[in-house]
Short mmCIF file of C-alpha atoms and ligand atoms in Angstrom, two decimals:
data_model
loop_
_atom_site.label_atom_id
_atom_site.label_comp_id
_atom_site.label_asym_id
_atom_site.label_seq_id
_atom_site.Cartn_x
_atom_site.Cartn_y
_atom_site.Cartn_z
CA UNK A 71 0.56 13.38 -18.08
CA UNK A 72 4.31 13.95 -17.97
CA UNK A 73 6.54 11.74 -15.71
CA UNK A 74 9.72 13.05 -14.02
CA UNK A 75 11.54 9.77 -12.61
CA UNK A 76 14.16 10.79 -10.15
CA UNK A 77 16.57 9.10 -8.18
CA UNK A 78 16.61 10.38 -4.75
CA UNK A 79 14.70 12.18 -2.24
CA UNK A 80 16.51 14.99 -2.86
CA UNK A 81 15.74 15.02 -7.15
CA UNK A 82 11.84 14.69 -6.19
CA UNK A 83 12.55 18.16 -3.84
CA UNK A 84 14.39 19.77 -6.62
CA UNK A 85 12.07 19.14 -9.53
CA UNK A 86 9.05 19.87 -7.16
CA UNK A 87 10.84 22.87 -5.88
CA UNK A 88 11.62 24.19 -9.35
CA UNK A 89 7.69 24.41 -10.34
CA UNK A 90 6.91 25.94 -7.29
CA UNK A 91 9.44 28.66 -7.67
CA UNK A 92 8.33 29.31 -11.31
CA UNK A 93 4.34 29.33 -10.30
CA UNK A 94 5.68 32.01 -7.78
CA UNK A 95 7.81 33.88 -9.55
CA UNK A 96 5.47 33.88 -13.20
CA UNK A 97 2.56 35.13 -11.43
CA UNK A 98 1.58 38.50 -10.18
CA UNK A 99 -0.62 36.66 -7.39
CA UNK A 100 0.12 32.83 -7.14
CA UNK A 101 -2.18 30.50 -5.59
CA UNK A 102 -0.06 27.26 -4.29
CA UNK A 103 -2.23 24.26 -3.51
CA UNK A 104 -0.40 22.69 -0.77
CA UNK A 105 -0.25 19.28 0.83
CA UNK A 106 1.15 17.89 3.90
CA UNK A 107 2.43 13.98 4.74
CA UNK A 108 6.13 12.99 3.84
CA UNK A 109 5.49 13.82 -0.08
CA UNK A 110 6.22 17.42 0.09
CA UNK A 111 8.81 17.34 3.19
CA UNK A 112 11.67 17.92 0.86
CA UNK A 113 10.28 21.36 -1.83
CA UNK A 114 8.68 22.82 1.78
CA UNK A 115 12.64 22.51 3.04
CA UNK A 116 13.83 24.06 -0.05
CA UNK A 117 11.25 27.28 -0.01
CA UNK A 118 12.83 28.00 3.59
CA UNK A 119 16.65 27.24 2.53
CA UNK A 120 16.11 29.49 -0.25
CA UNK A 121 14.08 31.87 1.32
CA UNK A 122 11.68 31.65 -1.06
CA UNK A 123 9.99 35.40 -1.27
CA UNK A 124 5.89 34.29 -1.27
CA UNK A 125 5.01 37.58 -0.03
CA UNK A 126 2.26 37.82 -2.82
CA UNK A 127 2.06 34.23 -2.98
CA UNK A 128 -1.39 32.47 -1.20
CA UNK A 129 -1.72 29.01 -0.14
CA UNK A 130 -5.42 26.57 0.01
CA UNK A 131 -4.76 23.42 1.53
CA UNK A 132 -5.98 20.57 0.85
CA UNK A 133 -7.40 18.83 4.00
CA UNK A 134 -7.60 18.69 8.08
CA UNK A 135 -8.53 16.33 10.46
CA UNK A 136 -11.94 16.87 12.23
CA UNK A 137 -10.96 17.79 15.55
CA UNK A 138 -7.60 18.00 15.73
CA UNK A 139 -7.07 21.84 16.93
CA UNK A 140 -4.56 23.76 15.29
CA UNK A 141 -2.30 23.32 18.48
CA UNK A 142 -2.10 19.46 18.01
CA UNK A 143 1.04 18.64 16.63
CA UNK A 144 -1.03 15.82 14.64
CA UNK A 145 -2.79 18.77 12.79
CA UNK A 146 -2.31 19.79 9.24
CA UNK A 147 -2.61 22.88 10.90
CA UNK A 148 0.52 22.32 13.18
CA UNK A 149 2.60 20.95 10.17
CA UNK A 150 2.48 23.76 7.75
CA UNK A 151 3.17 25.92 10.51
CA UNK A 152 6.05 24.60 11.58
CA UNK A 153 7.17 23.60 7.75
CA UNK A 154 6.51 26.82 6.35
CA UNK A 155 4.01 29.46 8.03
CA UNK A 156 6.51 30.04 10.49
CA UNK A 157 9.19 30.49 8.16
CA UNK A 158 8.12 32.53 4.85
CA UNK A 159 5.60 34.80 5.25
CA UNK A 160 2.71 34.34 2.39
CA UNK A 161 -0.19 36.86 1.50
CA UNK A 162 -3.00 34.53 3.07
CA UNK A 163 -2.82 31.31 4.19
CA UNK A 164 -6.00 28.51 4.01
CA UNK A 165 -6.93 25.72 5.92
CA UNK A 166 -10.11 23.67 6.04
CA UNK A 167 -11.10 24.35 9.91
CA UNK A 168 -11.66 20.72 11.28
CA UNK A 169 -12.71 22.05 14.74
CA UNK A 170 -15.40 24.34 13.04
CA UNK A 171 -18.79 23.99 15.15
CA UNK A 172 -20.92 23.31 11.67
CA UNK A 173 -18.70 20.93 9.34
CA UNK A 174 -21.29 21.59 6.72
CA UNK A 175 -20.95 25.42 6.59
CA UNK A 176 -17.38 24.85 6.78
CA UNK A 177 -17.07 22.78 3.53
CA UNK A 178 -19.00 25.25 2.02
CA UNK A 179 -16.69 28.22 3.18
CA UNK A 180 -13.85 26.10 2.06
CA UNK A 181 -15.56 25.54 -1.57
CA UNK A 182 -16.02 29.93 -1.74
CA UNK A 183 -12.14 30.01 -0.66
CA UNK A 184 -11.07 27.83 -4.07
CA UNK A 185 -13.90 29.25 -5.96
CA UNK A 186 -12.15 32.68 -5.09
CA UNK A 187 -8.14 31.76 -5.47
CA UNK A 188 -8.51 29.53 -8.50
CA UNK A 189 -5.13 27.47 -8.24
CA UNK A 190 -1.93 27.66 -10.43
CA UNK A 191 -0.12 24.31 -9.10
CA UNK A 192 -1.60 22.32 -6.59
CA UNK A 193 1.20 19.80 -5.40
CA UNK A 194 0.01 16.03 -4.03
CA UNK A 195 0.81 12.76 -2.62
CA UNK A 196 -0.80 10.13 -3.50
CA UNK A 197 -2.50 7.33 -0.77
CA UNK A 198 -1.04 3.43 -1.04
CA UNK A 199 -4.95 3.18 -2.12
CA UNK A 200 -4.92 5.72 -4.75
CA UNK A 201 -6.34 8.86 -2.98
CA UNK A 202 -5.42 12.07 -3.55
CA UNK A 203 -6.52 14.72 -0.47
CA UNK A 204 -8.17 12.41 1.87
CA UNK A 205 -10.50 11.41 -0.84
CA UNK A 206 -10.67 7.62 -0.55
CA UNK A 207 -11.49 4.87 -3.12
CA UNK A 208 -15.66 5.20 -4.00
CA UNK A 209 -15.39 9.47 -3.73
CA UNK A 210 -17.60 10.78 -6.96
CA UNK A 211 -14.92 12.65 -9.19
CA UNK A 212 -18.00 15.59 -9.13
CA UNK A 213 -17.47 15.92 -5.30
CA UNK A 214 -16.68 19.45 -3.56
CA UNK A 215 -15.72 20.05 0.18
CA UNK A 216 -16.59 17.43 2.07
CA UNK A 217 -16.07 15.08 5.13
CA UNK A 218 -14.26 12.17 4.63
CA UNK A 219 -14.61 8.71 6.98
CA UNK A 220 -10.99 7.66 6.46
CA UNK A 221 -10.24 3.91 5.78
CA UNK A 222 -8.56 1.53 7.84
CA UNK A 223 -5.63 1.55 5.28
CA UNK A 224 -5.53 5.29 5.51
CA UNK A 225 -5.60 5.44 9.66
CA UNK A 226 -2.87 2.63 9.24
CA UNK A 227 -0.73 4.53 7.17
CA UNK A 228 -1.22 7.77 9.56
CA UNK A 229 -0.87 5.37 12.81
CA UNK A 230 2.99 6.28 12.73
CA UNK A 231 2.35 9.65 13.89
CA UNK A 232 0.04 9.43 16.94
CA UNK A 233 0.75 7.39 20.31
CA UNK A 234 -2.50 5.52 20.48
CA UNK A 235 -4.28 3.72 17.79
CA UNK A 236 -7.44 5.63 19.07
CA UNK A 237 -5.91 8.53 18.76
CA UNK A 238 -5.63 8.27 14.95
CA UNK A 239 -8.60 10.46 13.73
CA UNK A 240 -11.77 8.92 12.40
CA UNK A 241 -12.60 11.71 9.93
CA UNK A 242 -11.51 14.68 8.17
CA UNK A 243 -12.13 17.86 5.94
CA UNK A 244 -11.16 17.56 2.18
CA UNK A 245 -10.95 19.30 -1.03
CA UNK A 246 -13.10 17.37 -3.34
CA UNK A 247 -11.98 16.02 -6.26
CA UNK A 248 -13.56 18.55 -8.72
CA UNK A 249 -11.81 21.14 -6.96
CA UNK A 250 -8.17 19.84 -7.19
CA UNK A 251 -9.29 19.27 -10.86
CA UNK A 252 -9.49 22.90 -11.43
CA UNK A 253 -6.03 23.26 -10.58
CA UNK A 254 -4.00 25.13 -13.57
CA UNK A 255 -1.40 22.36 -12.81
CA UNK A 256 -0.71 19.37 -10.82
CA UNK A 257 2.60 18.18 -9.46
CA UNK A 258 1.93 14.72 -8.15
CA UNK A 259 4.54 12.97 -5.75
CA UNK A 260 5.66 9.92 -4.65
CA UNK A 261 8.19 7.85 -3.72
CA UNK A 262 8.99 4.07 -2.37
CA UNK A 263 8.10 0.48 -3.06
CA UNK A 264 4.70 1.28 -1.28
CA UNK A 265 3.78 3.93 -3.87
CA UNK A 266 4.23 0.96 -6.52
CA UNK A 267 1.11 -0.13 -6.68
CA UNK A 268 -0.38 3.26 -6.61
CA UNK A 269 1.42 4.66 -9.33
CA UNK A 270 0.84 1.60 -11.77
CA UNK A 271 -3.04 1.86 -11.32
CA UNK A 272 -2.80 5.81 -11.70
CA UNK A 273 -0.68 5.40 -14.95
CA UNK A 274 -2.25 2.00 -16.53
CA UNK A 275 -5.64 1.17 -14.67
CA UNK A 276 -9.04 1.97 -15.79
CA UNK A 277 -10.01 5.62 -15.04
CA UNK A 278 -11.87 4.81 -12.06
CA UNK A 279 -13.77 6.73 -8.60
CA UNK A 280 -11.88 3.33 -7.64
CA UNK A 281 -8.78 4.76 -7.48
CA UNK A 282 -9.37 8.45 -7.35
CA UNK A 283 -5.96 9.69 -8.30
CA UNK A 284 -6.85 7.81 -12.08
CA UNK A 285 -9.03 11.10 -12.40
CA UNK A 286 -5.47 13.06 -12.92
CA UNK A 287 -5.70 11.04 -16.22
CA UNK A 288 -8.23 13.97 -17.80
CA UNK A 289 -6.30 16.37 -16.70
CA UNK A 290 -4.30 18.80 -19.11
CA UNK A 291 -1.09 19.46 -16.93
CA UNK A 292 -0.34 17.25 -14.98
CA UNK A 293 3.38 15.79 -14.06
CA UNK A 294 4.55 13.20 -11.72
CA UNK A 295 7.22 13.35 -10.00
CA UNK A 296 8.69 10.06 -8.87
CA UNK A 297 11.74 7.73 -7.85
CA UNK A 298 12.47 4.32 -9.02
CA UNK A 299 10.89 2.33 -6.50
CA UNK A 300 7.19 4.31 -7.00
CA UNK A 301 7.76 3.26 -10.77
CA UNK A 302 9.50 0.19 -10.47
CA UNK A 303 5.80 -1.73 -11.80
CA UNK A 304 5.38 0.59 -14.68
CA UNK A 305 5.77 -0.71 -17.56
CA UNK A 306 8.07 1.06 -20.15
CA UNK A 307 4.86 1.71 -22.36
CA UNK A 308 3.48 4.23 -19.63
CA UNK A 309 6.63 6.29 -20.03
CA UNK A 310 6.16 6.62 -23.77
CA UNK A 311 2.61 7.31 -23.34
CA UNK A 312 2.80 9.84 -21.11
CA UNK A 313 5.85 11.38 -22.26
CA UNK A 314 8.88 10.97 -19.76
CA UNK A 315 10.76 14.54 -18.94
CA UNK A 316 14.37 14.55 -17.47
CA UNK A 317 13.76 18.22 -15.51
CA UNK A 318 11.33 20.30 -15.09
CA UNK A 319 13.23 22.63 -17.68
CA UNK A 320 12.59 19.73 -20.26
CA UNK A 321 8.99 19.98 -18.89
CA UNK A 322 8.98 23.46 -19.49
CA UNK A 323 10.65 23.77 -23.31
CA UNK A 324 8.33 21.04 -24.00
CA UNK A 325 10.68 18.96 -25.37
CA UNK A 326 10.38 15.42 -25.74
CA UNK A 327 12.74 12.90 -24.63
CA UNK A 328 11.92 9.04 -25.17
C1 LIG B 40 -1.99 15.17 2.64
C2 LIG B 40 -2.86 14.41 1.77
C3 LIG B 40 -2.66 12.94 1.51
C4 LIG B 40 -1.19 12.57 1.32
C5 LIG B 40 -1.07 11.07 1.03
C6 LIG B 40 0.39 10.66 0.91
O1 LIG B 40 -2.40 16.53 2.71
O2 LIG B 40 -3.79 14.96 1.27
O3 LIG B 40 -3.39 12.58 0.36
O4 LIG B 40 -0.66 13.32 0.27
O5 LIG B 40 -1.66 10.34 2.05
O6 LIG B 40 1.02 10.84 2.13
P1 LIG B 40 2.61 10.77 2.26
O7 LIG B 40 3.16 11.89 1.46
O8 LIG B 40 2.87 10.94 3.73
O9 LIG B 40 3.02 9.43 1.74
#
């Protein structure tokens, strides 16, 4: 794994924004893996600003909330609509269907749809628990599509967004972890003091279904993209161990800087 520390918002955008525009622009017909939550906020704002041209480009998603239509402004649906659907217009678009009448058949659909648009970079955040999608600490690292019972600490974090604490969905739709593992390459964000913790595990714990983002660990390309705070428990071993980059153009040459 390759880290990128930045030191604002606004770095984590760039550097994110950067591999995005080379996975579009170095492929005849790109596959983005795309996430929602704060994470991406800041590359999604640059692909508009810049106009990004992702006519040939397609986009899987990672995850939905069961029963959230695509007309709740709660839905994953809702935010890469109004983040980027709306705005640049992409090949195809996919997005687990968390209204679908069988959830089963759904996953399944959803598995054909990644089977069929292998991925060149899927971009993630990462959960104050470690999970990557909505898969929480315990999922199997062989796991496919499936539905997720999200965790108190998960509805928690999400609480923010909805009006009533019963509002906050109980479930949702989620790439496994074997399929974000068949991404070409990862980009994995995060950023603040609550990220710490996280990030630590992810670059020093025990490879672990504990903490499913440690799986990232046997992956070949992965980077991570983060700011001080998200590294601040790191210890300066990790960043000679897994290489520390300056800019994605440092990531790119290959060269090494330690
Ligand atoms: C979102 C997703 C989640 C988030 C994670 C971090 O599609 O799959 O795993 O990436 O919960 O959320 P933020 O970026 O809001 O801190």
């Amino acid at each position: 794994m390759k880290i990128i520390a930045v030191n604002t918002p606004q770095g984590m955008a760039e550097a994110g924004y950067e591999l995005v525009q080379q996975t579009v622009e170095e492929n005849k017909h790109p596959v983005l893996g795309m996430a929602t939550g704060s994470s991406p906020l800041g590359i999604y704002a640059l692909m508009r600003k810049n106009k990004l041209d992702v006519r040939h480009a397609i986009t899987v998603n990672l995850d939905e909330y069961v029963n959230l239509s695509s007309e709740d402004k709660n839905s994953y649906h809702y935010f890469m609509n109004k983040q980027l659907f709306h705005h640049l217009s992409f090949a195809q678009t996919f997005i687990p269907n968390g209204m679908a009448q069988s959830l089963e058949e759904e996953c399944k659909r959803y598995d054909n749809v990644i089977e069929n648009h292998p991925i060149d970079l899927q971009i993630l955040g990462i959960g104050e628990n470690g999970h990557i999608g909505f898969n929480e600490p315990g999922t199997s690292f062989a796991s496919g599509t499936h539905i997720v019972k999200l965790t108190d600490s998960t509805r928690q974090a999400n609480r923010r967004f909805f009006e009533k604490e019963e509002d906050v969905p109980t479930h949702a739709i989620t790439m496994g972890i074997a399929s974000i593992m068949k991404a070409k390459q990862i980009a994995l964000l995060a950023s603040g003091l609550k990220k710490a913790e996280a990030i630590k595990t992810l670059l020093e714990g025990p490879v672990t279904e504990e903490c499913p983002a440690t799986v990232l660990r046997n992956h070949p390309n992965v980077v991570i993209i983060a700011d001080r705070q998200a590294l601040s428990l790191c210890s300066e071993e990790s960043f000679h161990e897994h290489q520390q980059v300056f800019s994605i153009s440092d990531l790119l040459s290959n060269s090494r800087v330690d």
